[in-house]
XYZ file of C-alpha atoms in Angstrom:
689
model
C -20.927 21.020 -35.234
C -20.019 17.482 -34.192
C -16.280 16.707 -34.490
C -15.404 14.033 -37.016
C -13.674 10.733 -36.295
C -10.155 12.084 -37.100
C -10.571 14.939 -34.624
C -11.966 12.638 -31.952
C -9.148 10.129 -32.445
C -6.634 12.869 -31.689
C -8.658 14.431 -28.890
C -9.142 11.247 -26.838
C -5.436 10.703 -25.997
C -4.505 14.392 -26.201
C -6.717 15.416 -23.271
C -5.151 13.106 -20.646
C -1.668 13.936 -21.964
C -2.368 17.650 -21.530
C -3.718 17.051 -18.031
C -0.601 15.062 -17.177
C 1.674 17.915 -18.240
C -0.391 20.522 -16.377
C -0.496 18.447 -13.194
C 3.202 17.596 -13.345
C 4.192 21.255 -13.831
C 1.755 22.992 -11.485
C 0.623 20.234 -9.142
C 3.258 20.567 -6.457
C 3.366 24.356 -6.328
C -0.134 25.540 -7.224
C -2.748 22.781 -7.517
C -1.684 20.677 -4.503
C -4.842 18.897 -3.193
C -6.705 20.039 -6.313
C -4.327 18.134 -8.592
C -7.089 15.690 -9.463
C -9.182 18.324 -11.233
C -7.265 18.606 -14.541
C -7.111 14.813 -14.826
C -10.786 14.249 -13.961
C -11.899 16.933 -16.424
C -9.625 15.538 -19.129
C -10.910 11.995 -18.609
C -14.492 13.255 -18.711
C -13.737 14.946 -22.018
C -12.058 11.802 -23.363
C -15.031 9.674 -22.326
C -17.508 11.993 -24.050
C -15.313 12.021 -27.160
C -15.130 8.208 -27.034
C -18.929 7.937 -26.943
C -19.208 10.321 -29.882
C -16.665 8.308 -31.844
C -18.407 5.050 -30.933
C -21.670 6.373 -32.360
C -19.989 7.592 -35.546
C -18.067 4.346 -36.049
C -21.293 2.373 -35.632
C -22.998 4.584 -38.209
C -20.110 4.314 -40.677
C -19.793 0.555 -40.144
C -23.423 -0.029 -41.019
C -23.012 1.979 -44.235
C -19.628 0.524 -45.219
C -18.806 -0.235 -48.874
C -19.645 -3.809 -49.815
C -16.088 -4.558 -50.965
C -14.553 -3.535 -47.640
C -13.719 -6.246 -45.099
C -15.361 -4.912 -41.950
C -14.915 -1.170 -41.589
C -11.902 0.923 -40.655
C -10.423 4.348 -41.123
C -7.051 5.782 -40.196
C -5.554 9.207 -39.546
C -1.924 9.948 -40.486
C -0.366 12.503 -38.157
C 3.285 12.526 -39.250
C 6.107 10.343 -40.462
C 8.272 9.220 -37.565
C 11.012 7.339 -39.414
C 11.778 6.091 -42.908
C 14.666 3.987 -44.165
C 14.597 3.556 -47.975
C 15.421 0.121 -49.385
C 15.624 -1.397 -45.903
C 14.582 -4.843 -47.155
C 16.616 -5.487 -50.314
C 15.329 -9.037 -50.637
C 11.537 -8.721 -50.643
C 9.419 -11.382 -48.935
C 7.744 -14.128 -50.889
C 5.093 -13.204 -53.458
C 2.198 -13.997 -51.149
C 3.457 -11.342 -48.704
C 4.357 -8.657 -51.240
C 3.266 -5.051 -51.591
C -0.013 -4.020 -53.178
C 1.841 -3.074 -56.360
C 3.694 -6.366 -56.208
C 0.448 -8.288 -56.234
C -0.718 -6.436 -59.309
C 2.464 -5.514 -61.180
C 5.292 -7.636 -59.813
C 7.478 -7.404 -56.739
C 9.353 -4.144 -56.084
C 13.130 -4.244 -55.964
C 13.200 -3.347 -52.270
C 10.863 -2.297 -49.488
C 11.322 0.725 -47.210
C 11.120 0.621 -43.436
C 8.605 3.343 -42.658
C 6.923 4.230 -39.366
C 4.042 6.679 -39.501
C 2.248 7.947 -36.434
C -1.140 6.719 -37.561
C -4.279 6.292 -35.469
C -7.096 3.971 -36.505
C -10.801 3.784 -35.768
C -12.853 0.623 -36.031
C -15.317 -1.254 -33.848
C -12.676 -2.823 -31.587
C -10.843 0.475 -31.050
C -14.001 2.432 -30.275
C -15.261 -0.124 -27.739
C -11.898 -0.260 -25.986
C -11.617 3.528 -25.853
C -15.107 3.925 -24.389
C -14.446 1.278 -21.730
C -10.974 2.551 -20.800
C -11.994 6.196 -20.460
C -15.190 5.406 -18.509
C -13.505 3.160 -15.940
C -10.536 5.513 -15.671
C -12.854 8.470 -15.045
C -14.621 6.683 -12.174
C -11.305 5.513 -10.702
C -9.913 9.056 -10.828
C -12.991 10.436 -9.038
C -12.716 7.680 -6.429
C -8.982 8.343 -6.002
C -9.632 12.007 -5.234
C -11.163 10.835 -1.964
C -9.005 7.774 -1.351
C -5.665 9.569 -1.854
C -6.698 12.839 -0.194
C -3.948 14.129 2.050
C -1.186 12.003 0.504
C 1.965 14.076 0.075
C 2.434 12.631 -3.416
C -1.117 13.557 -4.466
C -0.054 15.610 -7.492
C 2.449 12.968 -8.563
C -0.227 10.241 -8.338
C -2.599 12.033 -10.698
C 0.226 12.857 -13.094
C 0.904 9.133 -13.366
C -2.823 8.357 -13.776
C -3.119 10.789 -16.689
C -0.002 9.343 -18.322
C -1.335 5.811 -17.808
C -4.627 6.576 -19.549
C -2.853 8.435 -22.375
C -0.583 5.432 -22.962
C -3.495 2.981 -22.964
C -5.622 5.033 -25.339
C -2.677 5.336 -27.717
C -2.031 1.592 -27.448
C -5.534 0.701 -28.624
C -5.565 3.490 -31.254
C -2.200 2.724 -32.887
C -2.258 1.296 -36.408
C 1.329 0.110 -36.449
C 3.060 -2.661 -34.514
C 6.002 -0.401 -33.653
C 3.687 2.229 -32.140
C 1.780 -0.527 -30.388
C 5.047 -1.719 -28.887
C 6.075 1.812 -27.848
C 2.879 2.362 -25.877
C 2.933 -1.262 -24.707
C 6.178 -0.303 -22.980
C 4.744 3.040 -21.821
C 1.889 1.212 -20.090
C 4.486 -1.013 -18.407
C 6.432 2.050 -17.246
C 3.300 3.647 -15.778
C 2.410 0.430 -13.962
C 5.920 0.373 -12.471
C 5.557 3.962 -11.273
C 2.100 3.404 -9.799
C 2.673 -0.023 -8.225
C 5.768 1.378 -6.521
C 4.104 4.729 -5.817
C 4.756 4.385 -2.097
C 8.405 3.662 -2.835
C 9.420 4.207 0.785
C 7.757 0.869 1.572
C 10.213 -1.919 0.662
C 7.298 -4.174 -0.379
C 5.958 -1.581 -2.815
C 9.379 -0.912 -4.345
C 9.984 -4.661 -4.729
C 6.538 -5.202 -6.283
C 7.155 -2.447 -8.839
C 10.493 -3.966 -9.825
C 8.989 -7.451 -10.025
C 6.208 -6.274 -12.337
C 8.707 -4.422 -14.508
C 11.184 -7.308 -14.803
C 8.628 -10.082 -15.382
C 7.049 -8.008 -18.127
C 10.432 -7.593 -19.789
C 10.382 -11.340 -20.494
C 7.083 -11.096 -22.347
C 8.083 -7.874 -24.063
C 11.261 -9.513 -25.370
C 9.082 -12.145 -27.048
C 6.863 -9.414 -28.474
C 9.916 -7.625 -29.900
C 11.100 -10.842 -31.564
C 7.637 -11.226 -33.091
C 7.968 -7.749 -34.613
C 11.331 -8.619 -36.179
C 9.897 -11.821 -37.617
C 6.817 -10.054 -38.988
C 8.992 -7.432 -40.664
C 11.151 -10.000 -42.429
C 8.072 -12.038 -43.366
C 5.657 -9.355 -44.520
C 7.894 -6.379 -45.293
C 5.809 -3.985 -43.180
C 4.659 -3.431 -39.610
C 1.552 -1.413 -40.433
C -1.884 -2.784 -39.643
C -3.378 -0.936 -42.607
C -2.475 -0.701 -46.281
C -0.306 2.372 -46.773
C 2.006 3.813 -49.454
C 1.317 0.888 -51.771
C 2.350 -1.712 -49.161
C -0.167 -4.311 -48.004
C -0.563 -3.972 -44.241
C -0.375 -7.077 -42.055
C -4.002 -6.552 -41.011
C -4.968 -4.424 -44.006
C -7.755 -4.771 -46.528
C -5.525 -6.363 -49.194
C -4.549 -9.362 -47.094
C -7.951 -9.705 -45.407
C -9.560 -9.938 -48.831
C -7.251 -12.800 -49.838
C -6.412 -15.347 -47.098
C -3.679 -16.826 -49.316
C -1.550 -13.745 -48.599
C -0.938 -14.907 -45.004
C 2.122 -17.045 -44.368
C 1.403 -20.338 -42.631
C 3.503 -23.171 -41.248
C 6.273 -22.796 -38.722
C 6.760 -19.073 -39.366
C 3.118 -18.319 -38.542
C 3.293 -20.449 -35.403
C 6.502 -18.737 -34.283
C 5.001 -15.267 -34.778
C 1.833 -16.170 -32.885
C 3.631 -17.862 -29.986
C 5.944 -14.871 -29.585
C 2.939 -12.544 -29.616
C 1.288 -14.776 -27.029
C 4.407 -14.585 -24.868
C 4.057 -10.807 -24.893
C 0.383 -11.149 -23.985
C 1.267 -13.532 -21.133
C 3.425 -10.809 -19.601
C 0.967 -7.932 -19.858
C -2.164 -9.974 -19.091
C -0.542 -12.054 -16.324
C -0.984 -15.467 -17.905
C 0.880 -18.611 -16.903
C 3.850 -18.745 -16.512
C 4.287 -14.943 -16.230
C 1.330 -14.382 -13.893
C 3.396 -13.986 -10.720
C 3.740 -10.186 -10.861
C 0.049 -9.308 -10.644
C -0.723 -10.348 -7.018
C 2.299 -8.399 -5.748
C 1.022 -5.345 -7.616
C -1.505 -5.004 -4.763
C 1.180 -3.068 -2.870
C 0.220 -0.001 -4.879
C -2.732 2.245 -3.944
C -6.117 0.546 -4.417
C -7.251 2.879 -7.258
C -4.146 1.729 -9.137
C -5.175 -1.897 -8.623
C -8.622 -1.137 -10.006
C -7.171 0.667 -13.014
C -4.637 -2.065 -13.825
C -7.054 -4.962 -13.342
C -10.089 -3.479 -15.027
C -9.210 -1.062 -17.806
C -5.564 -0.707 -18.696
C -2.525 -2.937 -18.460
C -3.902 -6.466 -18.152
C -6.455 -5.913 -20.912
C -3.684 -5.013 -23.381
C -2.728 -8.637 -24.021
C -6.318 -9.702 -24.720
C -6.758 -6.732 -27.050
C -3.530 -7.484 -28.925
C -4.371 -11.165 -29.520
C -7.873 -10.200 -30.683
C -6.427 -7.585 -33.039
C -4.044 -10.205 -34.480
C -6.778 -12.795 -35.054
C -5.921 -13.267 -38.781
C -2.363 -14.258 -37.826
C -3.617 -16.811 -35.306
C -6.193 -18.225 -37.733
C -3.444 -19.628 -39.985
C -1.821 -21.459 -37.057
C -4.081 -24.063 -35.383
C -1.223 -25.016 -33.046
C -1.034 -21.446 -31.765
C -4.807 -21.416 -31.245
C -4.558 -24.518 -29.070
C -1.718 -22.972 -27.068
C -3.809 -19.854 -26.412
C -6.763 -21.953 -25.239
C -4.621 -24.221 -23.064
C -2.683 -21.354 -21.475
C -5.978 -19.590 -20.784
C -7.511 -22.619 -19.093
C -4.412 -23.427 -17.023
C -4.207 -19.803 -15.888
C -7.902 -19.742 -14.987
C -7.472 -22.901 -12.920
C -4.315 -21.649 -11.178
C -5.947 -18.338 -10.254
C -9.072 -20.065 -8.948
C -7.196 -22.606 -6.840
C -4.884 -20.043 -5.225
C -7.698 -17.551 -4.501
C -9.506 -20.171 -2.401
C -7.262 -19.755 0.662
C -5.876 -16.208 0.498
C -6.645 -13.979 3.475
C -5.662 -10.651 1.897
C -8.860 -9.248 0.352
C -7.036 -7.547 -2.504
C -5.006 -10.669 -3.292
C -8.197 -12.716 -3.564
C -9.372 -10.242 -6.183
C -5.958 -10.237 -7.872
C -5.974 -14.002 -8.350
C -9.571 -13.682 -9.480
C -8.404 -11.299 -12.210
C -5.768 -13.797 -13.297
C -8.453 -16.468 -13.487
C -10.921 -14.300 -15.432
C -8.229 -13.250 -17.885
C -7.628 -16.951 -18.392
C -11.288 -17.309 -19.368
C -10.832 -14.538 -21.936
C -7.853 -16.277 -23.539
C -9.767 -19.548 -23.489
C -12.467 -17.833 -25.559
C -9.881 -16.403 -27.971
C -8.253 -19.829 -28.288
C -11.545 -21.358 -29.411
C -10.805 -19.442 -32.635
C -14.421 -19.101 -33.748
C -16.249 -15.835 -34.122
C -18.460 -16.794 -31.185
C -15.465 -17.596 -28.985
C -13.510 -14.450 -29.865
C -16.453 -12.091 -29.438
C -17.378 -13.743 -26.122
C -13.784 -13.351 -24.908
C -13.911 -9.646 -25.710
C -17.399 -9.397 -24.205
C -16.032 -10.838 -20.964
C -13.199 -8.292 -21.034
C -15.836 -5.571 -21.383
C -18.143 -6.753 -18.578
C -15.224 -7.731 -16.332
C -14.005 -4.134 -16.397
C -17.143 -2.968 -14.598
C -17.469 -5.563 -11.867
C -13.747 -5.969 -11.198
C -13.294 -2.198 -10.875
C -16.287 -2.277 -8.527
C -14.767 -5.044 -6.395
C -11.354 -3.408 -6.129
C -12.803 -0.030 -5.286
C -15.059 -1.765 -2.753
C -11.975 -3.386 -1.219
C -10.370 0.047 -1.119
C -13.425 1.401 0.680
C -13.037 -1.347 3.291
C -9.335 -0.562 3.655
C -10.115 3.143 3.989
C -12.481 2.420 6.880
C -10.223 -0.194 8.481
C -7.151 2.019 8.677
C -5.372 0.301 5.789
C -5.896 -3.249 7.108
C -6.687 -5.722 4.337
C -6.413 -9.044 6.216
C -9.939 -10.514 6.279
C -9.180 -12.375 9.530
C -8.949 -9.058 11.364
C -12.317 -7.571 10.478
C -15.863 -8.765 9.866
C -19.538 -7.931 10.158
C -19.102 -4.616 8.318
C -22.478 -4.617 6.565
C -24.089 -2.281 9.128
C -21.023 -0.081 9.448
C -20.625 0.289 5.652
C -24.034 -0.330 4.023
C -23.267 1.242 0.625
C -19.989 -0.638 0.291
C -21.744 -3.844 1.400
C -24.497 -3.716 -1.202
C -22.306 -2.573 -4.070
C -19.698 -5.224 -3.222
C -22.485 -7.826 -3.266
C -23.411 -6.772 -6.810
C -19.792 -7.199 -7.853
C -19.613 -10.643 -6.255
C -22.801 -11.787 -7.992
C -21.424 -10.583 -11.326
C -18.066 -12.286 -10.781
C -19.706 -15.550 -9.712
C -21.837 -15.504 -12.860
C -25.304 -15.283 -11.314
C -28.112 -14.276 -13.666
C -28.872 -11.456 -14.585
C -25.534 -9.890 -13.592
C -22.895 -9.071 -16.208
C -20.525 -11.979 -15.610
C -23.248 -14.533 -16.280
C -23.742 -13.477 -19.879
C -20.112 -13.095 -20.900
C -18.558 -16.031 -19.049
C -21.324 -18.401 -20.102
C -20.852 -17.298 -23.706
C -17.213 -18.418 -23.454
C -18.169 -21.768 -21.921
C -20.839 -22.275 -24.587
C -18.319 -21.492 -27.350
C -15.895 -24.050 -25.887
C -18.672 -26.648 -25.787
C -19.579 -25.990 -29.409
C -15.927 -26.252 -30.502
C -15.794 -29.630 -28.741
C -18.191 -30.977 -31.390
C -15.385 -30.666 -33.961
C -12.404 -31.211 -31.654
C -13.204 -33.533 -28.723
C -10.177 -32.363 -26.697
C -12.050 -29.106 -26.078
C -14.554 -31.140 -24.041
C -11.968 -31.349 -21.254
C -11.623 -27.587 -21.335
C -15.403 -27.257 -21.121
C -15.682 -29.345 -17.960
C -12.594 -27.683 -16.552
C -14.151 -24.249 -17.148
C -17.219 -25.305 -15.169
C -15.026 -26.466 -12.280
C -13.227 -23.116 -12.280
C -16.635 -21.381 -12.285
C -17.482 -23.326 -9.115
C -14.211 -22.268 -7.486
C -14.921 -18.661 -8.515
C -18.257 -18.681 -6.728
C -16.755 -20.223 -3.572
C -13.779 -17.882 -3.149
C -15.807 -14.798 -4.132
C -18.467 -15.341 -1.494
C -15.907 -16.550 1.031
C -14.357 -13.081 0.809
C -17.781 -11.432 0.915
C -19.004 -13.334 3.984
C -15.723 -12.966 5.875
C -15.757 -9.205 5.282
C -19.377 -8.239 5.807
C -20.961 -10.980 7.937
C -20.385 -12.585 11.304
C -19.739 -10.607 14.458
C -18.600 -7.030 13.933
C -14.817 -6.788 14.285
C -12.811 -3.649 13.627
C -8.988 -3.554 13.901
C -7.383 -1.027 16.212
C -5.796 0.763 13.210
C -9.289 1.973 12.228
C -9.644 3.972 15.448
C -12.892 4.464 17.332
C -14.826 6.126 14.491
C -14.716 3.703 11.580
C -17.410 4.737 9.093
C -18.639 4.528 5.512
C -16.432 6.085 2.843
C -17.051 9.635 1.578
C -19.348 10.440 -1.340
C -16.440 10.779 -3.774
C -15.818 7.069 -3.213
C -19.369 5.704 -2.851
C -20.785 7.399 -5.981
C -18.385 5.532 -8.342
C -19.233 2.329 -6.449
C -22.944 2.876 -7.031
C -22.487 3.628 -10.745
C -20.333 0.546 -11.249
C -22.815 -1.603 -9.313
C -25.595 -0.486 -11.660
C -23.374 -1.295 -14.658
C -22.566 -4.733 -13.201
C -26.288 -5.401 -13.042
C -27.522 -4.175 -16.423
C -24.610 -4.017 -18.903
C -24.326 -7.741 -19.591
C -28.057 -8.357 -19.995
C -28.527 -5.288 -22.190
C -25.813 -6.185 -24.672
C -26.729 -9.879 -24.641
C -30.411 -9.331 -25.319
C -29.820 -6.708 -27.986
C -26.796 -8.611 -29.381
C -25.331 -5.150 -29.713
C -21.821 -6.030 -28.581
C -21.261 -9.099 -30.770
C -22.965 -7.593 -33.819
C -20.879 -4.449 -33.567
C -17.467 -5.856 -32.705
C -17.553 -8.403 -35.520
C -17.426 -5.436 -37.926
C -13.766 -5.037 -36.912
C -11.716 -5.960 -40.005
C -9.699 -8.580 -38.097
C -12.948 -10.308 -37.073
C -14.749 -9.796 -40.394
C -11.916 -11.802 -41.991
C -13.301 -14.584 -44.171
C -11.439 -17.381 -42.370
C -12.853 -16.292 -38.991
C -16.370 -16.236 -40.333
C -15.928 -19.589 -42.078
C -15.181 -21.063 -38.649
C -18.055 -19.244 -37.009
C -19.920 -21.615 -34.730
C -23.395 -20.280 -34.342
C -24.232 -21.014 -30.742
C -27.648 -22.625 -30.714
C -30.024 -20.911 -28.304
C -31.009 -24.222 -26.675
C -27.345 -25.129 -26.123
C -26.607 -21.713 -24.649
C -29.621 -22.026 -22.369
C -28.412 -25.418 -21.148
C -24.924 -24.081 -20.473
C -26.434 -21.099 -18.675
C -28.576 -23.360 -16.504
C -25.616 -25.584 -15.609
C -23.397 -22.581 -14.921
C -26.043 -20.960 -12.717
C -26.433 -24.192 -10.755
C -22.664 -24.360 -10.336
C -22.527 -20.733 -9.131
C -25.375 -21.218 -6.645
C -23.774 -24.412 -5.348
C -20.528 -22.543 -4.757
C -22.396 -19.752 -2.962
C -24.172 -22.328 -0.795
C -20.908 -24.014 0.134
C -19.323 -20.669 1.029
C -22.371 -19.770 3.165
C -22.258 -23.159 4.936
C -18.566 -22.787 5.722
C -18.359 -19.104 6.640
C -21.782 -18.053 7.953
C -22.179 -20.743 10.550
C -19.848 -22.610 12.848
C -16.406 -22.224 11.301
C -15.314 -25.528 12.815
C -16.226 -27.021 9.413
C -13.530 -24.862 7.853
C -10.947 -26.157 10.327
C -12.063 -29.740 9.737
C -11.974 -29.331 5.959
C -8.534 -27.720 6.208
C -7.193 -30.688 8.195
C -8.699 -33.208 5.782
C -7.314 -31.409 2.741
C -4.097 -30.156 4.325
C -1.815 -30.908 1.319
C -4.179 -29.073 -1.040
C -4.578 -26.243 1.476
C -0.817 -25.818 1.771
C -0.469 -25.779 -2.013
C -3.189 -23.164 -2.418
C -2.110 -21.012 0.520
C 1.487 -21.189 -0.695
C 0.319 -19.948 -4.142
C 1.439 -23.289 -5.643
C 4.966 -22.198 -4.671
C 5.574 -20.527 -8.017
C 7.682 -17.798 -6.429
C 9.843 -20.341 -4.609
C 10.252 -22.457 -7.749
C 11.226 -19.423 -9.810
C 13.636 -18.364 -7.085
C 15.381 -21.737 -7.239
C 15.373 -22.033 -11.042
C 16.045 -18.450 -12.061
C 16.476 -15.842 -9.333
C 19.124 -17.522 -7.180
C 21.231 -18.823 -10.111
C 21.143 -15.388 -11.714
C 21.940 -13.754 -8.370
C 24.883 -16.145 -7.954
C 26.042 -15.363 -11.487
C 25.718 -11.650 -10.744
C 27.769 -12.010 -7.545
C 30.421 -14.016 -9.409
C 30.486 -11.408 -12.167
C 30.799 -8.678 -9.553
C 33.756 -10.516 -7.946
C 35.447 -11.030 -11.317
C 34.918 -7.363 -12.179
C 36.092 -6.025 -8.815
C 38.877 -8.482 -7.976
C 40.257 -9.815 -11.272
C 39.586 -7.105 -13.851
C 39.893 -4.104 -11.519
C 42.821 -5.837 -9.783
C 44.636 -6.290 -13.089
C 44.023 -2.657 -14.034
C 45.166 -1.522 -10.602
C 48.282 -3.725 -10.925
C 49.209 -2.056 -14.191
C 48.669 1.279 -12.503
C 50.979 0.338 -9.617
C 53.951 -0.666 -11.844
C 55.137 2.886 -12.735
C 55.210 4.034 -9.060
C 57.201 0.919 -8.128
C 59.698 1.496 -10.914
C 59.930 5.122 -9.912
C 60.594 4.038 -6.337
C 63.583 1.997 -7.560
C 65.055 5.037 -9.346
C 64.243 7.499 -6.577
C 67.518 6.836 -4.596
C 69.475 8.181 -7.579
C 67.988 11.609 -6.935
C 70.284 12.555 -4.013
C 70.662 16.279 -4.708
C 74.519 16.024 -4.582
C 76.247 17.677 -7.585
C 79.366 15.535 -7.113
C 77.279 12.383 -7.410
C 75.632 13.628 -10.612
C 79.072 14.531 -12.095
C 80.440 11.107 -11.219
C 77.374 9.470 -12.765
C 77.860 11.462 -15.973
C 81.525 10.402 -16.156
C 80.616 6.772 -15.658
C 77.895 7.112 -18.248
C 80.390 8.471 -20.804
C 82.891 5.707 -19.954
C 80.238 3.029 -20.417
C 79.111 4.556 -23.710
C 82.698 4.686 -25.083
C 83.372 1.135 -23.912
C 80.176 -0.079 -25.599
C 81.042 1.617 -28.892
C 84.541 0.129 -28.886
C 83.474 -3.412 -28.038
C 80.131 -3.682 -29.880
C 80.529 -5.793 -33.012
C 80.154 -3.902 -36.285
C 78.731 -6.865 -38.206
């Protein structure tokens, strides 16, 4: 008998959590180098359960009741917390409870947090993608991390990471979303700093953790504001209270608060997304996260942490639809981030950092699509998140395969011509590069061009989007150049192997090449399949947040001819970038030196990562460090000194009285006599009035 959606919703996160506990308890003593097995089996089970749930959600969505906005269902597990009459002054009538809409406002609203999981189109797609990529990464890591003394600890963290991410996308409450938002951040800290004995890894973990605290603070403020505005933090309608993203509000757009409050909520949510999804100005943590093991990089960049921000903004689409200013901010931040990532990636020599800045840039594309605020733009942004997971995981795991063969060296200037030495890695990496550059028929072509086409269509109504359209094409050109620069420098030219690789550098083991091959096949066919069948867009728009009337009223149907034109222009741009990279890096590299000299200021800016770290050091890090040192001095010298001074007074006073303790009885008798004399004299002379 096939399990139902409620059972599957529980099973998907429960399996990796169980594997985490088993590995943490028995990994060090019993499992040892087999510590990957519980996690791999659990992720396989979660992936199968995700596919089963995806099929059932699709079936239920197609047969949904006509009065329902989209389709959703939820499963209540238990009540976590409840505070009766927490909001004694209810919000305005348009944000009241379900009973309030029909029968008048209640006297007060409770603060109630239920552990509730939800299933809809967006959740099921995210769960299938997360579990599939995580499964392949875990299999790959079993070969990549083999022999590491923290092997069991690594897979414990991986299981916890996947559990946290699956709960994040399954939660039906903003408080639960925030809890697992923080849990994902904790897991990223543990995994980025996994090799904590390396100062660079420890520093990178702390940097990721602290930068994300800035975004998470904004997210927390958004939750407070939503609670005081709407009187609930549930997505769904529950216990007679209209959920923020529930059927009651989605059926009546007038129930959403607009104006400055809506803009404030959306901008604070976007600040949280900027932290998790590494958007400007909080993008600086993601490149340093490369200090963690390569499977961690693949997991963070493709399936877990950085996708959380895109998911959250998509989920909150109805909130953003009532704030055009917030929509423009999302689009502008996305474009600026895409441009920054593309420019910096052009000159990096660390293979993994090139891919890291590429991720920043591609995430920028996703937010640009969400900021278009049409159904076409939002679905294309999510489609790019989906396809990007496959080819970016492929590229990072391919980079890890190169590092594995090169003895941990990742500097592209120190190796080259590896295509004969590592044929499987070479061909699979090529597929990933073609997908990232947006070459037809690979996955990136369909999803990225859909975003660009949506921006072009929005420009018909708002001409300022035309600048974003041309800017997106320029970034697409940069993407093609830096992608194939990395490819040619790594796999072409004369064969060069660093001494760290030893005399027997070779292709990676089967446990690493099989995931590469599977991901390469996905990078080739996934985008074209879903584009031609329209399966992705048709399914995901059944999510209640995207079936919302206001979203559909702004739906810009992308004309086939327009999309074809954009695709042709984008393909020409990608091929031009590939040609330029081939001209510069396959022939005489004197052209590179000449171009570097001619564009030295731009080269220095790009190679210096636009000096964001230095600017932040001057504006924030050093002043705060100085303040911390001053506070430390005040605490140690002034406050502790004052306390110590008070503590020294009694010993000093005691030292003054100590000479009176002579041990001579005659002296004590004389002192007593003098004391009596003084007392009698005082009584006789002291005035009585």
